[in-house]
Each structure stands twice: as C-alpha cells, then as structure tokens.
Coordinates of C-alpha atoms and ligand atoms in Angstrom, one line a residue:
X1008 CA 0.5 24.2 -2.8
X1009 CA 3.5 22.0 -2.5
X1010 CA 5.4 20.7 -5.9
X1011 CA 6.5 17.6 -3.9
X1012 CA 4.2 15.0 -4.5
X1013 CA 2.4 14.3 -1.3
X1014 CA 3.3 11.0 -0.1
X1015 CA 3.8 12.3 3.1
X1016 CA 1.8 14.2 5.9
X1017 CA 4.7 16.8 6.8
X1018 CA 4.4 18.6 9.7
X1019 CA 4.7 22.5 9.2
X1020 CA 7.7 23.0 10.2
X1021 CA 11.9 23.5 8.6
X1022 CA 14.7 24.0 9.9
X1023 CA 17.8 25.6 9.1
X1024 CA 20.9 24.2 11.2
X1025 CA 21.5 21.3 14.0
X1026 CA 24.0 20.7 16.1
X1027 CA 24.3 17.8 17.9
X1028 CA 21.1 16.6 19.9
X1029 CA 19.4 20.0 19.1
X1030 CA 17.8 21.3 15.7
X1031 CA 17.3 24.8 15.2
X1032 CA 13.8 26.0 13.3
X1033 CA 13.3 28.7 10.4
X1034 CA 12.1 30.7 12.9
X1035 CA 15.1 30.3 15.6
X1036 CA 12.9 28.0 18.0
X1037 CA 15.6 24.9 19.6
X1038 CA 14.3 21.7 19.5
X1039 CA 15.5 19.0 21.2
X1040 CA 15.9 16.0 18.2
X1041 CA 15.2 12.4 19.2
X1042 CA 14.2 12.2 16.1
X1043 CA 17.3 12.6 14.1
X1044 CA 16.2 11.4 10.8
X1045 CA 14.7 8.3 11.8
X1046 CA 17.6 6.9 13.6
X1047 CA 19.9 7.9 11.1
X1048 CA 22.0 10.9 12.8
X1049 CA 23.5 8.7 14.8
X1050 CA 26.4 11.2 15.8
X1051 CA 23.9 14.1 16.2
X1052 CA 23.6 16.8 13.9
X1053 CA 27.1 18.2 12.1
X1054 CA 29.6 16.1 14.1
X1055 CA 33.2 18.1 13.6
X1056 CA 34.4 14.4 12.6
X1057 CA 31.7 14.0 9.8
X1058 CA 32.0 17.8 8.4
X1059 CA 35.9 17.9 8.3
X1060 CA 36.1 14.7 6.2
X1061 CA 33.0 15.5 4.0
X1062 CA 35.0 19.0 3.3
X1063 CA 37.8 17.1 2.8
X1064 CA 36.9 14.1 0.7
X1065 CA 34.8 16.8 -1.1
X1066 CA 37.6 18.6 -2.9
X1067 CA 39.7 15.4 -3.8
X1068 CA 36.9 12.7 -5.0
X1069 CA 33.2 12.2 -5.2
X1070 CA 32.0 9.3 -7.0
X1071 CA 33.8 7.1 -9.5
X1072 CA 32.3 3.9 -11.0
X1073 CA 32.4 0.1 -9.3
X1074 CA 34.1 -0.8 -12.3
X1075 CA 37.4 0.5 -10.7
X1076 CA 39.0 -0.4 -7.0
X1077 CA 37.9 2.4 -4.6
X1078 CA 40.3 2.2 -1.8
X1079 CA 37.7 3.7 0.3
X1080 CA 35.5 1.2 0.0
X1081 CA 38.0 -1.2 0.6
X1082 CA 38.6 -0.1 3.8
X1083 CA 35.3 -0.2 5.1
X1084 CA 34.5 -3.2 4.1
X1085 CA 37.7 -4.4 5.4
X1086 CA 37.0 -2.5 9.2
X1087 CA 33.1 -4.0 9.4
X1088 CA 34.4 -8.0 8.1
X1089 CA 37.2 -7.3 11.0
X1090 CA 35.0 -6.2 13.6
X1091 CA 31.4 -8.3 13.0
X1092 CA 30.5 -11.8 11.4
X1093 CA 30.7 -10.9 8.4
X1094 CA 33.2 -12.2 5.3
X1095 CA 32.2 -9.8 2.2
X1096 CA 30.1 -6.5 1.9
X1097 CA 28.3 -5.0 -0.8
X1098 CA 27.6 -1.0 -0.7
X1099 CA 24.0 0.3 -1.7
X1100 CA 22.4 3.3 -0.9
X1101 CA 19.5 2.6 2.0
X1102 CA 17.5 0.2 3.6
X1103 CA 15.4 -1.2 0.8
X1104 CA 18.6 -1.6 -1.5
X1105 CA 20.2 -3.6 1.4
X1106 CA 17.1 -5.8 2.4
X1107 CA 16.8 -6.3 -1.5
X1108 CA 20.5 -7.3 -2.1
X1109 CA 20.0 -9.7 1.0
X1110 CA 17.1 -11.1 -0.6
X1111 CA 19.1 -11.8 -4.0
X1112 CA 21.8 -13.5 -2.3
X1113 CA 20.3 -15.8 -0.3
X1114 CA 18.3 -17.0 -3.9
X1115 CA 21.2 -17.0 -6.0
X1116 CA 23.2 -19.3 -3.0
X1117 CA 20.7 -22.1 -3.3
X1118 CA 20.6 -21.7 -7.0
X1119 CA 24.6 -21.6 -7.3
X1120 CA 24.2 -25.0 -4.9
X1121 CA 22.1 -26.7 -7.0
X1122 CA 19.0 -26.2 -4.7
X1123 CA 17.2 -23.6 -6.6
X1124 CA 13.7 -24.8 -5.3
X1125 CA 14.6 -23.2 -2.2
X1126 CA 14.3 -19.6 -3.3
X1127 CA 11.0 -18.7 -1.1
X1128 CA 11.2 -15.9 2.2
X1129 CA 9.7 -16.3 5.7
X1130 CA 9.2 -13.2 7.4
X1131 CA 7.2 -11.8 10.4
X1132 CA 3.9 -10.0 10.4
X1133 CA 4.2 -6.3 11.1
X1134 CA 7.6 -6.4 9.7
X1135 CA 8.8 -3.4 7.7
X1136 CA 12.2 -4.3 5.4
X1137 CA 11.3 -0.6 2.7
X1138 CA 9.2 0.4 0.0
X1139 CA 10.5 -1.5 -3.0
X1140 CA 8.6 -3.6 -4.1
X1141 CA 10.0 -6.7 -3.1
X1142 CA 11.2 -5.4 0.4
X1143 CA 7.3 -4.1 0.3
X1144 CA 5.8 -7.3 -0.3
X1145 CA 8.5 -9.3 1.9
X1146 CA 6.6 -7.9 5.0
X1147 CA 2.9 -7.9 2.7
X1148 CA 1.8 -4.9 5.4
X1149 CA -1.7 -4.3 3.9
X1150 CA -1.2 -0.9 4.8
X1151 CA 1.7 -0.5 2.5
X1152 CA 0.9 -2.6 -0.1
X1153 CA -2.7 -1.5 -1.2
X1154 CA -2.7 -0.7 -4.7
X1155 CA 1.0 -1.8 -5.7
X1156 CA -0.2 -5.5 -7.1
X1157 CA -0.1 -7.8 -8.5
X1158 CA 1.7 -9.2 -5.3
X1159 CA 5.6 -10.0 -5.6
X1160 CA 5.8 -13.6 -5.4
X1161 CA 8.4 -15.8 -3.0
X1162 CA 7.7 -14.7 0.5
X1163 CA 5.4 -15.6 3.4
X1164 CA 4.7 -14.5 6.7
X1165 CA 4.3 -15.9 10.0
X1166 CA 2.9 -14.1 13.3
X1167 CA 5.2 -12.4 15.4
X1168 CA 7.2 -14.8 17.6
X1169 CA 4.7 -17.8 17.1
X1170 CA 7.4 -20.5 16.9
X1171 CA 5.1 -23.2 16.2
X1172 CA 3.5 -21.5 13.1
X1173 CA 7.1 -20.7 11.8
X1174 CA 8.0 -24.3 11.8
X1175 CA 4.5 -25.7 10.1
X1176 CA 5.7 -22.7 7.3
X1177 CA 8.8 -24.0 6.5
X1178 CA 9.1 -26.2 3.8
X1179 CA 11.3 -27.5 0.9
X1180 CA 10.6 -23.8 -1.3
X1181 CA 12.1 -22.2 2.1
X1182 CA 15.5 -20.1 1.4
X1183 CA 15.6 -18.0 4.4
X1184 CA 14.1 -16.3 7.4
X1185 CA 14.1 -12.7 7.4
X1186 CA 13.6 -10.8 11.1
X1187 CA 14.5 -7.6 12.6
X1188 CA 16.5 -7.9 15.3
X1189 CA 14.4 -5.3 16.9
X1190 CA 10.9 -4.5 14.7
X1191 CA 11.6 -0.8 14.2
X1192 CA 8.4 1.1 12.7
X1193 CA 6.5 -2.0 13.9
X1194 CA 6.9 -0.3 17.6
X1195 CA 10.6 -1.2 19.0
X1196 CA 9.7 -4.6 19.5
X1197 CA 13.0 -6.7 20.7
X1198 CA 13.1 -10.3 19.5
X1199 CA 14.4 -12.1 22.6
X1200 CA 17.7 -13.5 22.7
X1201 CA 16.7 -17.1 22.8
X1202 CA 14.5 -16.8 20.3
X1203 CA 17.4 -15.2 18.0
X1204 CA 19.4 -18.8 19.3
X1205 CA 16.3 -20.4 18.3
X1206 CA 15.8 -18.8 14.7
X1207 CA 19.7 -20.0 14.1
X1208 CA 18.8 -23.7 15.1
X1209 CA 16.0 -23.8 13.4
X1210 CA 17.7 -22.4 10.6
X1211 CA 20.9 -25.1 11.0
X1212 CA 18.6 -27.6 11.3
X1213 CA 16.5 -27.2 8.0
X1214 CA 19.1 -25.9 5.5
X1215 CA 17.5 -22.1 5.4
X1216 CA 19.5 -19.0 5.7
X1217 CA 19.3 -16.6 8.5
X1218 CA 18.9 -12.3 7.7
X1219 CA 18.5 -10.4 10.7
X1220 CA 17.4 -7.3 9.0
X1221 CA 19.6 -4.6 11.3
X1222 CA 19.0 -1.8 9.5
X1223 CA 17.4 0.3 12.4
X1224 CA 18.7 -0.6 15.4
X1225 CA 22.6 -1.6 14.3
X1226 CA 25.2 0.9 16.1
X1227 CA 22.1 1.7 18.7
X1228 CA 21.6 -1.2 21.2
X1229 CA 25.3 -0.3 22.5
X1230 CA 27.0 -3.4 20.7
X1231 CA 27.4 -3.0 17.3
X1232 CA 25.0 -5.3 16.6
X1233 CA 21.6 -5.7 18.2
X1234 CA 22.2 -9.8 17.7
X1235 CA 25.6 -10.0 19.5
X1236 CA 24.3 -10.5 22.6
X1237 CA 22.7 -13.4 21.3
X1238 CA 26.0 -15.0 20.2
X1239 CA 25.1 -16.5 17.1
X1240 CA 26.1 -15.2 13.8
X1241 CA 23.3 -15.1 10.9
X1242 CA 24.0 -15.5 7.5
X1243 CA 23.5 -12.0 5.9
X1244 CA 23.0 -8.4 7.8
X1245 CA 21.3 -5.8 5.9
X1246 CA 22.0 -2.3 7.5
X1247 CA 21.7 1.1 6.8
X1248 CA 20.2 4.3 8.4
X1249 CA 22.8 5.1 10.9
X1250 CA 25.7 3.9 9.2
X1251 CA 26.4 7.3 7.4
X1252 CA 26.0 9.1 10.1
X1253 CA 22.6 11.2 8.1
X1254 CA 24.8 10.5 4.9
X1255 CA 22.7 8.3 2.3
X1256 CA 24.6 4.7 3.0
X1257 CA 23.3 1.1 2.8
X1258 CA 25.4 -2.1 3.1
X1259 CA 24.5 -5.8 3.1
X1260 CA 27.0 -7.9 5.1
X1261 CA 27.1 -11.8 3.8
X1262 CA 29.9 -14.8 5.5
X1263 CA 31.9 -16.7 2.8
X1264 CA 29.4 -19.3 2.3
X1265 CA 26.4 -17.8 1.3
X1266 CA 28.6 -15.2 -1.0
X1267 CA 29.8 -18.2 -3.5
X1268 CA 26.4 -17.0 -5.9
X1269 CA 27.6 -13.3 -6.2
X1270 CA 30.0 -13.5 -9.1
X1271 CA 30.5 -10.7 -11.3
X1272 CA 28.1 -9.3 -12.8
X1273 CA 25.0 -10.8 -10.6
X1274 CA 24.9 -7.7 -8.7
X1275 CA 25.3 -3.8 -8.9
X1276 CA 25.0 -0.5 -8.3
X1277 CA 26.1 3.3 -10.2
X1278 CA 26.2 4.9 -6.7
X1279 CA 26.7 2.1 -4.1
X1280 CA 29.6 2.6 -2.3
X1281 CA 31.3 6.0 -4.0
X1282 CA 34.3 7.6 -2.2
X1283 CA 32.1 10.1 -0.7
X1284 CA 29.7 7.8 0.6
X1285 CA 32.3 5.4 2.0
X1286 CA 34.5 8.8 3.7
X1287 CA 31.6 9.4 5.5
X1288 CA 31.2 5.7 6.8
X1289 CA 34.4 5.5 7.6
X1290 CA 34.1 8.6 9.7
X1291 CA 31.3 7.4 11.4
X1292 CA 33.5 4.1 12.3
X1293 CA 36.4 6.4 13.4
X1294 CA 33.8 7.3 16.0
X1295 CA 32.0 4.2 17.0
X1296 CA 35.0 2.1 17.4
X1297 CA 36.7 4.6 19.9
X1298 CA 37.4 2.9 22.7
X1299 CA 34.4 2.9 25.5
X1300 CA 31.7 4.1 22.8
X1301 CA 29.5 1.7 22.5
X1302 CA 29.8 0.9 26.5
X1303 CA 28.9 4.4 27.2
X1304 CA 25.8 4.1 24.5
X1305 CA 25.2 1.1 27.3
X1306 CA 25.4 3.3 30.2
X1307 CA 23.4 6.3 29.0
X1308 CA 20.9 3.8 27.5
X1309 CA 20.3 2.3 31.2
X1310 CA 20.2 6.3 32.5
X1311 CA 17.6 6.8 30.0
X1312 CA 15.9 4.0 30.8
X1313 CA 15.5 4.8 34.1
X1314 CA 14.5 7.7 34.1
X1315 CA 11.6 6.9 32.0
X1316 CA 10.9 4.1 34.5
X1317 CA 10.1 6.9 36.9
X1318 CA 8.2 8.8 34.7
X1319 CA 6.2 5.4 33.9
X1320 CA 5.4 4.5 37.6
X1321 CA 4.0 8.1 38.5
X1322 CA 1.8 8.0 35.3
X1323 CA 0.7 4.3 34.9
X1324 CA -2.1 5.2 32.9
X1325 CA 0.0 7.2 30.0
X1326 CA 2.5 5.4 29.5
X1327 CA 2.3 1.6 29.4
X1328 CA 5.4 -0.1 29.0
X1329 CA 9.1 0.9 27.9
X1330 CA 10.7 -0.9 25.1
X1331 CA 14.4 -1.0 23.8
X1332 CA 17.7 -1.8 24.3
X1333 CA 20.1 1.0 24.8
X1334 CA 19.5 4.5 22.9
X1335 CA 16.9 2.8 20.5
X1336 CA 13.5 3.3 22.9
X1337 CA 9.7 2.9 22.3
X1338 CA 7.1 4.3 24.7
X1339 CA 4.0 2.0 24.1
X1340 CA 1.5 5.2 25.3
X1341 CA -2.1 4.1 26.6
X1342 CA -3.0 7.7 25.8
X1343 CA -3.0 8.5 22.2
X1344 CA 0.6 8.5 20.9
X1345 CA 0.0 11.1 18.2
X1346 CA -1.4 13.7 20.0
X1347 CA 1.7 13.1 22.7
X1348 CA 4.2 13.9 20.0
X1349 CA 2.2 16.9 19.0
X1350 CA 2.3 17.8 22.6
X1351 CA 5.9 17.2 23.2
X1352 CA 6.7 19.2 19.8
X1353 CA 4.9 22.3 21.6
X1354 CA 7.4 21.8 24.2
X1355 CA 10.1 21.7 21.6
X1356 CA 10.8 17.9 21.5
X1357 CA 10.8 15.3 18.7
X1358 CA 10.0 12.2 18.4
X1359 CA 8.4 10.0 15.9
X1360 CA 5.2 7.2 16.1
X1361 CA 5.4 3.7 15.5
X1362 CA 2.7 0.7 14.9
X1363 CA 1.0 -0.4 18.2
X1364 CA 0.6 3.1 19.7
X1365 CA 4.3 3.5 20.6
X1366 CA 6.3 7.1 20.2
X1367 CA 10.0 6.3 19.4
X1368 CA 12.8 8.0 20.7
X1369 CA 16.3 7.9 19.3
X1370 CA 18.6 10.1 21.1
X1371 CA 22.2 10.8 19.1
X1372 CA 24.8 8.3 19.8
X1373 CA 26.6 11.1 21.4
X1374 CA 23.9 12.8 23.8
X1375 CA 24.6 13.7 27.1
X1376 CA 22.9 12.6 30.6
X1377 CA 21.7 16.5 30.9
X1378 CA 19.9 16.4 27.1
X1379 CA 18.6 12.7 28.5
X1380 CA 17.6 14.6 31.7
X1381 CA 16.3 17.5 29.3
X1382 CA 13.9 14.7 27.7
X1383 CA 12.6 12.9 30.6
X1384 CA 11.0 16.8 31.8
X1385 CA 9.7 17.4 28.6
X1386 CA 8.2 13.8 28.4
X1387 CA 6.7 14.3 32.2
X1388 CA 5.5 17.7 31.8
X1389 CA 3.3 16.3 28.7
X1390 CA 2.3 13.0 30.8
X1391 CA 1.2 15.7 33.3
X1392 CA -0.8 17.6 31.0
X1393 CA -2.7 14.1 29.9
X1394 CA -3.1 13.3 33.2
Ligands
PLP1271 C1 14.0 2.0 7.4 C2 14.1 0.6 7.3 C3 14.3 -0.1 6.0 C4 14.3 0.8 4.7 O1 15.3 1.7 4.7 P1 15.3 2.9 3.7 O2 16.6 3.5 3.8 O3 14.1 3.8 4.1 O4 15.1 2.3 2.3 C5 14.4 -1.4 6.0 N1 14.4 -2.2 7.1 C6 14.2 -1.6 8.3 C7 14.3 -2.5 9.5 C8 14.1 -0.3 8.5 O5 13.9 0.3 9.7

C-alpha cells in the first residue's frame, strides 16, 4: 500500500537512470522514452550541458529571495525578451503558476486602464491550462472539475474553433482570449495559422488581450514558438514544461503594454525564478539557440512524420490520422489508444494518451533519425499485432 495519495493510476514500473532518448528500468529493461516527462525533457535524459551546470551552480548558489537582483534571472529574461515578442518575464514554477500569472495580468491591465469591467476569460472547450483552481475552472473540463466547487468565477468557454460562437461570447466583461497554440492533453490538436491571425484581429478589434497558452508545445514545433509561424504576436505567453529541460521552471512572457498593472508588490513568488532554477534555463537556451537547432527539430519532425505516414497507409484502420507540428505528435488511434500504449510499453516504448483517443509522442529535442527509425518499428510491430 502506497503512502502517496493516489491521485494517479501509476503504472508499475521505476526507473533508475536515463540517458538521452532511452530510460533504463529497476530491473535493467531499456525503454525507448517519448514520453520524457510529459514533454518536459526536452534535451533527453541527463544532457552533459544540463548536469555540468546543475553541478556547478549547485556548489556556488541555490535559491535566494526576489527581494534581491538575481543576475541569473536577469539574463534569462533578458535572452527570451531578445529572442521572442515579449517585453518583461515573470519566473514561477510550472504550468498552472504561468497560466495563473497570465490570468492576473491581463485583469489587473484593464483595471490599471480604468476598464476594470473587462476582467472576464474566453477559453476553448477541451482546453487544459492546470489544476489550480482557477487554471482548473478557466477550461471548466467536467472531468476535472467535479467536486472542486463552488465554480471560480470570470471565465467562459466557447467550442473548439467555432468562430461564430466566439464572437456572439464576447462582450463588454471580456478581458482576454485564452488558447493553446496546440491543445496538448486535449489530443495535439493544432489551431490553424489563420485562425491564430484571426484570434489577433478579433482581439485588435474589440479591445481584449490575446494568451496563447504555450506551455506544451513551446521549443517543440521547431520554432521557438508554436505561433511564429503565424506572425502575429499575442499579448502574454504562458510556458513551462520544457523550458527547464525536466527542471521544475515556469515563466509568463507579457509586451510593455499589458505589463503597466504589475507594479510591485501585485505579484510574487518564494521560489519563482531562483539561481538554480534559472542555471538550468539558461542551459537549456545555450542549447536551443545553437545555431541550426530548431531547423533540425524541423527536419527530424518531417522524418518522423513520414515515417508514421507509412505506417498510417498500411494500417488505415489503426491509426486514423497524424497530428502535430515538428517533434510534438498525436496519433489519433481507431483502435483503442490505451491498450496500444500498453502494447508498445511490452515492446519497451513510451508514450502517453490524450483526449479524443490519441497516443502522444514527444521525442527529445535531441533524438536521432535511428531512435525515430527505432519508434516507427515498435509503433508497426504493435499496429501489426492489432491488425
Ligand atoms: C501541462 C500544462 C499546463 C499545466 O502545467 P503544470 O506544470 O502541470 O502545472 C498548463 N497548460 C498547458 C497547455 C499544459 O500542457
């Protein structure tokens, strides 16, 4: 009997080391990890570049309060404004925190503008943004939400890409749109660049703040931003998960105008942004930036890609379509998508479900064509046995 309250259903099974794409079990079985941590390794397991300057940072600083300048943090905040939209960053700890802080800011904008009517949240149905109980209630998923009342007020949601019932939903309460750039846990679901351009009108147009929740699929899509390719800038980024690198790291990235509310005091946080926590996001950056990264993310995303389009046409009746956009993939399975992963775990593969039947995969940022190559077997053998 476990001590760990059972929130939840763990599969029976630890592991003692990884390295790179591969974990290695208590027993010494290899697995091959498109999991890693929920998108979250995003340099594989142990990367040289992450260990030495943990080791290092380790024996000069840890943590030390916001109250004083962490140079750090600077820095970080100073290489993500550079290289993105952004004008200002605040450091939390994961997702929720950063879809939270995003939340905050977008009120207290309209309420430092004099507009503070405007202090209500459109979001999409099937959205996930965490499990705080605002982030919860943002996306009001029945599934999460059962039990956790009374309701958080200030948010409401529209159907997924139903443009028309967006706009009758907007009115004179409405601060902001929230969206995913691409609906992670609600199955890999990419929001089309023109309807990105569309949200940003529409946004333009009726005074309301755009979040593109990136906290998934930021780093993954092989620009650093799933939106780029869009070109349009939203208003405030909340990201997290890969951005340490399997470190625990959230950030929320805001342009000068909607960061005129967050004066000091309005908004905080004991651990957010420590010198350990920001070594390690720098790290990560001292990786992504190199030049050619992100275009080889590109390039292994389309091998990937096509491989599983093979894989796809010989078994049309397991696996229905392919979602994604570089190494952040969904397979929406018309077999059952649990028992797949089961299977492709006895074959010592990884993945992890998402809504609408799909299996996720999330190769490491750094995976090779023969790990990719290693996959797509795995993935046929299994389609094979379902056959
Ligand atoms: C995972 C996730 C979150 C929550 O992040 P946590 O670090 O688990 O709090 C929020 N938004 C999206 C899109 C996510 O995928």
């Amino acid at each position: 009997m476990s001590s760990v309250l059972g929130t939840y259903a763990r599969k029976a099974i630890s592991f003692t080391e990884g390295k790179g794409s591969y974990l290695f079990a208590t027993n010494g079985d290899k697995y091959l990890d498109f999991v890693q941590g929920i998108a979250t390794n995003v340099l594989g397991h142990c990367h040289e570049h992450l260990v030495k300057t943990i080791q290092e940072q380790s024996e000069k600083l840890w943590h030390v309060s916001n109250a004083f300048v962490i140079p750090e943090q600077e820095r970080l905040a100073k290489r993500l404004t550079d290289n993105t939209f952004a004008d200002f960053v605040c450091f939390q700890n994961s997702g929720t925190e950063a879809t939270e802080a995003s939340i905050k800011i977008a009120r207290k904008y309209f309420h430092k503008i004099g507009k503070p009517e405007k202090n209500r949240i459109l979001t999409f149905q099937g959205a996930f943004h965490g499990r705080t109980l605002a982030a919860l209630f943002a996306a009001n998923n029945p599934k999460h939400t059962e039990g956790f009342g009374p309701k958080v007020d200030g948010f409401d949601q529209v159907p997924f890409a139903d443009e028309k019932a967006l706009k009758k939903a907007i009115n004179k309460n409405t601060a902001a749109i929230m969206v995913e750039t691409i609906m992670g846990e609600g199955g890999i679901k990419v929001v089309p660049d023109f309807c990105i351009k569309g949200l940003r009108e529409l946004c333009d147009e009726r005074d309301i703040l755009l979040i593109l929740d990136e906290v998934q699929c930021a780093y993954r899509t092989g620009n650093f931003f799933a939106f780029e390719k869009s070109g349009i800038n939203p208003d405030i980024v909340p990201i997290a998960k890969g951005i340490g690198g399997g470190f625990p790291l959230g950030a929320c990235l805001v342009n000068k105008k909607v960061s005129v509310g967050m004066t000091p005091g309005t908004h905080g946080s004991t651990f957010g942004g420590n010198p350990l926590a920001m070594a390690v996001g720098n790290a990560v950056l001292d990786v992504i930036f190199k030049k050619g990264f992100l275009e080889n993310v590109k390039e292994k995303g389309k091998y990937f890609d096509q491989g599983l389009n093979k894989i796809k046409d010989k078994y049309p009746k397991i696996i229905g379509e392919i979602r994604g956009i570089g190494l952040i993939t969904g397979l929406r399975m018309l077999v059952d998508n649990v028992e797949f992963i089961k299977k492709l775990m006895d074959h010592k593969m990884l993945t992890i479900k998402a809504e609408e039947n799909v299996i996720r995969l999330f190769p490491p940022l750094i995976v090779n064509n023969n790990e990719l190559d290693e996959a797509i077997e795995k993935i046929e053998k299994v389609c094979k046995e379902m056959s």
